[in-house]
Coordinates of C-alpha atoms in Angstrom, one line a residue:
M72 CA -46.2 -187.0 62.7
K73 CA -44.1 -188.8 65.2
T74 CA -41.3 -186.5 65.6
L75 CA -44.5 -183.8 66.7
K76 CA -45.6 -186.3 69.0
N77 CA -42.3 -187.0 69.7
L78 CA -41.6 -183.3 71.0
F79 CA -45.4 -182.9 72.8
S80 CA -44.8 -186.2 75.0
S81 CA -40.8 -184.0 75.5
L82 CA -42.7 -181.2 76.3
E83 CA -45.1 -182.6 78.2
A84 CA -42.2 -184.3 80.8
V85 CA -40.6 -180.7 80.9
F86 CA -44.2 -179.4 81.9
I87 CA -44.7 -181.8 84.7
F88 CA -40.9 -182.1 86.0
A89 CA -42.0 -178.1 86.2
M90 CA -44.5 -178.6 88.6
F91 CA -43.6 -180.8 90.1
A92 CA -40.3 -179.0 91.1
S93 CA -42.5 -175.4 92.1
V94 CA -44.2 -178.3 94.5
L95 CA -41.1 -179.4 96.0
V96 CA -39.9 -176.0 96.4
A97 CA -43.4 -174.0 97.7
C98 CA -43.1 -177.6 100.4
G99 CA -39.8 -176.7 101.6
D100 CA -40.6 -172.7 103.0
D101 CA -43.1 -174.4 104.8
D102 CA -40.2 -176.4 107.5
D103 CA -38.8 -172.5 108.3
P104 CA -38.1 -172.9 112.1
V105 CA -40.2 -171.2 114.4
E106 CA -38.6 -168.4 115.6
Q107 CA -38.1 -168.7 119.9
R108 CA -38.9 -166.1 122.1
V109 CA -36.2 -164.4 124.3
P110 CA -37.2 -162.8 127.2
T111 CA -35.4 -159.4 126.6
Y112 CA -36.7 -156.7 128.5
A113 CA -39.0 -155.9 132.0
N114 CA -41.0 -153.1 133.2
A115 CA -42.8 -153.2 136.6
M116 CA -46.4 -151.4 137.0
L117 CA -45.7 -149.7 141.0
R118 CA -48.5 -148.9 142.9
Y119 CA -49.0 -147.7 146.4
V120 CA -51.8 -146.8 148.3
V121 CA -52.2 -144.8 151.5
S122 CA -55.1 -142.8 153.9
Q123 CA -56.2 -139.4 153.2
E124 CA -55.4 -138.9 156.9
L125 CA -52.0 -140.1 156.6
L126 CA -51.0 -138.5 153.3
D127 CA -52.6 -134.8 155.3
V128 CA -49.9 -135.2 158.4
V129 CA -46.9 -137.1 156.7
D130 CA -44.4 -136.5 153.7
I131 CA -44.6 -139.6 152.1
T132 CA -41.1 -139.8 149.5
V133 CA -41.2 -142.9 146.5
K134 CA -37.8 -143.7 145.2
Y135 CA -38.3 -146.5 141.9
I136 CA -36.3 -147.4 139.5
D137 CA -37.5 -146.4 136.1
G138 CA -35.2 -148.1 133.6
D139 CA -31.9 -147.8 134.6
E140 CA -32.5 -144.6 136.6
V141 CA -33.4 -144.0 139.8
K142 CA -36.4 -141.4 140.3
T143 CA -37.4 -140.1 144.1
E144 CA -41.1 -138.7 144.2
K145 CA -43.3 -137.2 147.0
M146 CA -46.9 -138.6 146.9
T147 CA -49.6 -135.9 146.2
T148 CA -52.2 -138.0 146.5
N149 CA -53.6 -141.3 148.1
I150 CA -52.8 -143.7 145.5
W151 CA -49.3 -143.0 143.6
N152 CA -49.2 -145.2 140.1
K153 CA -46.1 -145.4 137.9
S154 CA -45.4 -147.9 135.1
T155 CA -41.9 -147.7 134.4
K156 CA -39.7 -147.6 131.5
Q157 CA -38.8 -150.9 129.6
A158 CA -34.8 -152.0 130.5
K159 CA -33.0 -154.9 128.9
I160 CA -32.9 -158.4 130.7
P161 CA -31.2 -158.3 133.1
T162 CA -32.1 -155.6 135.0
T163 CA -33.3 -154.9 138.6
V164 CA -36.8 -152.7 139.2
G165 CA -38.5 -151.8 142.2
F166 CA -39.6 -148.8 144.4
K167 CA -38.5 -148.0 148.3
V168 CA -41.5 -145.7 150.4
T169 CA -40.5 -143.9 153.6
M170 CA -42.3 -141.6 155.8
K171 CA -41.9 -138.3 157.4
L172 CA -43.8 -136.0 160.0
K173 CA -44.6 -132.9 157.7
D174 CA -43.1 -129.7 158.8
G175 CA -45.3 -127.9 161.3
I176 CA -47.5 -130.4 161.6
T177 CA -49.1 -130.8 165.3
L178 CA -50.4 -133.9 166.4
D179 CA -53.7 -133.3 168.3
K180 CA -55.9 -136.4 167.8
D181 CA -55.7 -139.2 170.7
K182 CA -55.5 -142.1 167.8
Y183 CA -54.6 -142.1 164.6
T184 CA -55.3 -144.6 161.3
V185 CA -52.3 -146.7 160.2
S186 CA -53.2 -148.5 157.1
Y187 CA -51.0 -151.6 156.2
F188 CA -50.7 -152.2 152.7
D189 CA -49.8 -155.9 151.0
G190 CA -49.2 -157.0 147.6
D191 CA -46.7 -157.5 145.0
P192 CA -46.8 -155.0 142.1
F193 CA -46.5 -156.3 138.1
V194 CA -43.5 -157.0 136.3
G195 CA -43.8 -157.6 133.2
I196 CA -41.7 -159.5 130.7
Y197 CA -41.2 -158.8 126.9
D198 CA -39.1 -161.1 123.9
Q199 CA -37.4 -159.2 121.9
D200 CA -40.4 -158.0 119.2
G201 CA -42.1 -156.5 122.4
Y202 CA -44.7 -159.3 123.2
S203 CA -45.7 -160.3 126.6
M204 CA -44.0 -163.1 128.0
N205 CA -46.2 -163.2 131.3
V206 CA -48.8 -166.2 131.2
D207 CA -49.7 -166.4 134.9
V208 CA -49.7 -163.3 136.8
D209 CA -50.3 -163.7 140.6
Y210 CA -51.2 -159.8 141.6
S211 CA -52.9 -159.4 144.8
W212 CA -53.6 -156.5 147.2
S213 CA -55.1 -156.3 150.4
S214 CA -55.1 -153.4 153.2
M215 CA -56.1 -153.3 156.8
D216 CA -56.5 -150.4 158.9
N217 CA -55.0 -150.0 162.4
Y218 CA -55.9 -147.3 165.2
V219 CA -52.7 -146.7 167.1
S220 CA -52.3 -143.6 170.3
K221 CA -50.8 -140.4 168.8
D222 CA -46.5 -142.2 170.5
E223 CA -47.7 -145.5 168.2
F224 CA -48.1 -143.1 165.1
L225 CA -44.6 -141.2 165.4
N226 CA -43.3 -144.6 165.8
Y227 CA -44.6 -146.3 163.0
V228 CA -43.6 -143.0 160.6
N229 CA -40.7 -142.4 162.2
D230 CA -40.0 -146.1 161.8
Y231 CA -41.9 -146.7 158.7
C232 CA -40.1 -148.0 155.2
Y233 CA -41.5 -150.2 152.1
E234 CA -39.8 -151.9 149.7
Y235 CA -39.8 -154.2 147.1
V236 CA -37.4 -154.6 144.9
V237 CA -36.4 -157.7 142.3
N238 CA -33.6 -159.0 139.9
V239 CA -35.0 -160.0 136.8
K240 CA -32.3 -162.7 135.5
E241 CA -31.8 -163.9 132.5
G242 CA -33.9 -165.8 131.0
G243 CA -37.2 -163.7 132.7
K244 CA -36.5 -165.6 136.1
I245 CA -37.8 -162.8 139.0
E246 CA -36.0 -163.2 142.0
K247 CA -37.1 -160.6 145.5
T248 CA -34.1 -158.6 146.5
T249 CA -32.9 -155.5 148.8
K250 CA -31.5 -152.3 147.1
D251 CA -28.5 -149.7 148.5
W252 CA -30.7 -146.1 147.7

């Protein structure tokens, strides 16, 4: 009987040790380090708006950076929107708008509307898993119309250039820059 009692005591000790060891192993899994989010990709949501009156008499060309390529489009509607491909950081994103009076157009009005637009496009920063890292987004857009003479309108169109270009640096830091298009 004493041998049977010793056997049960030994089995009980082994059982308690096995349970204690499994608890220690399970608790060890909770100490895995959390994966650090690293800014890895960037893209831009670009928007440009003009009045229909302007679009009727002017060819508007938009050059933009789509991933690693520069592309060119003509505006065919008064609102141009583009979401660019994601590009690996460091990268450059942005666009440039130029205007030219359409061929064969005769300006016959005394006054023309010139629209001024102000606002920065949205640049999205994404981590290695594709999750957005933009926390504070300060995106605003405003416009104003100005009425100018025919000569002022022609000068405006011929000299017009709007450019928004940023370099996205390691760590997701965004710095405004210019580009040789």
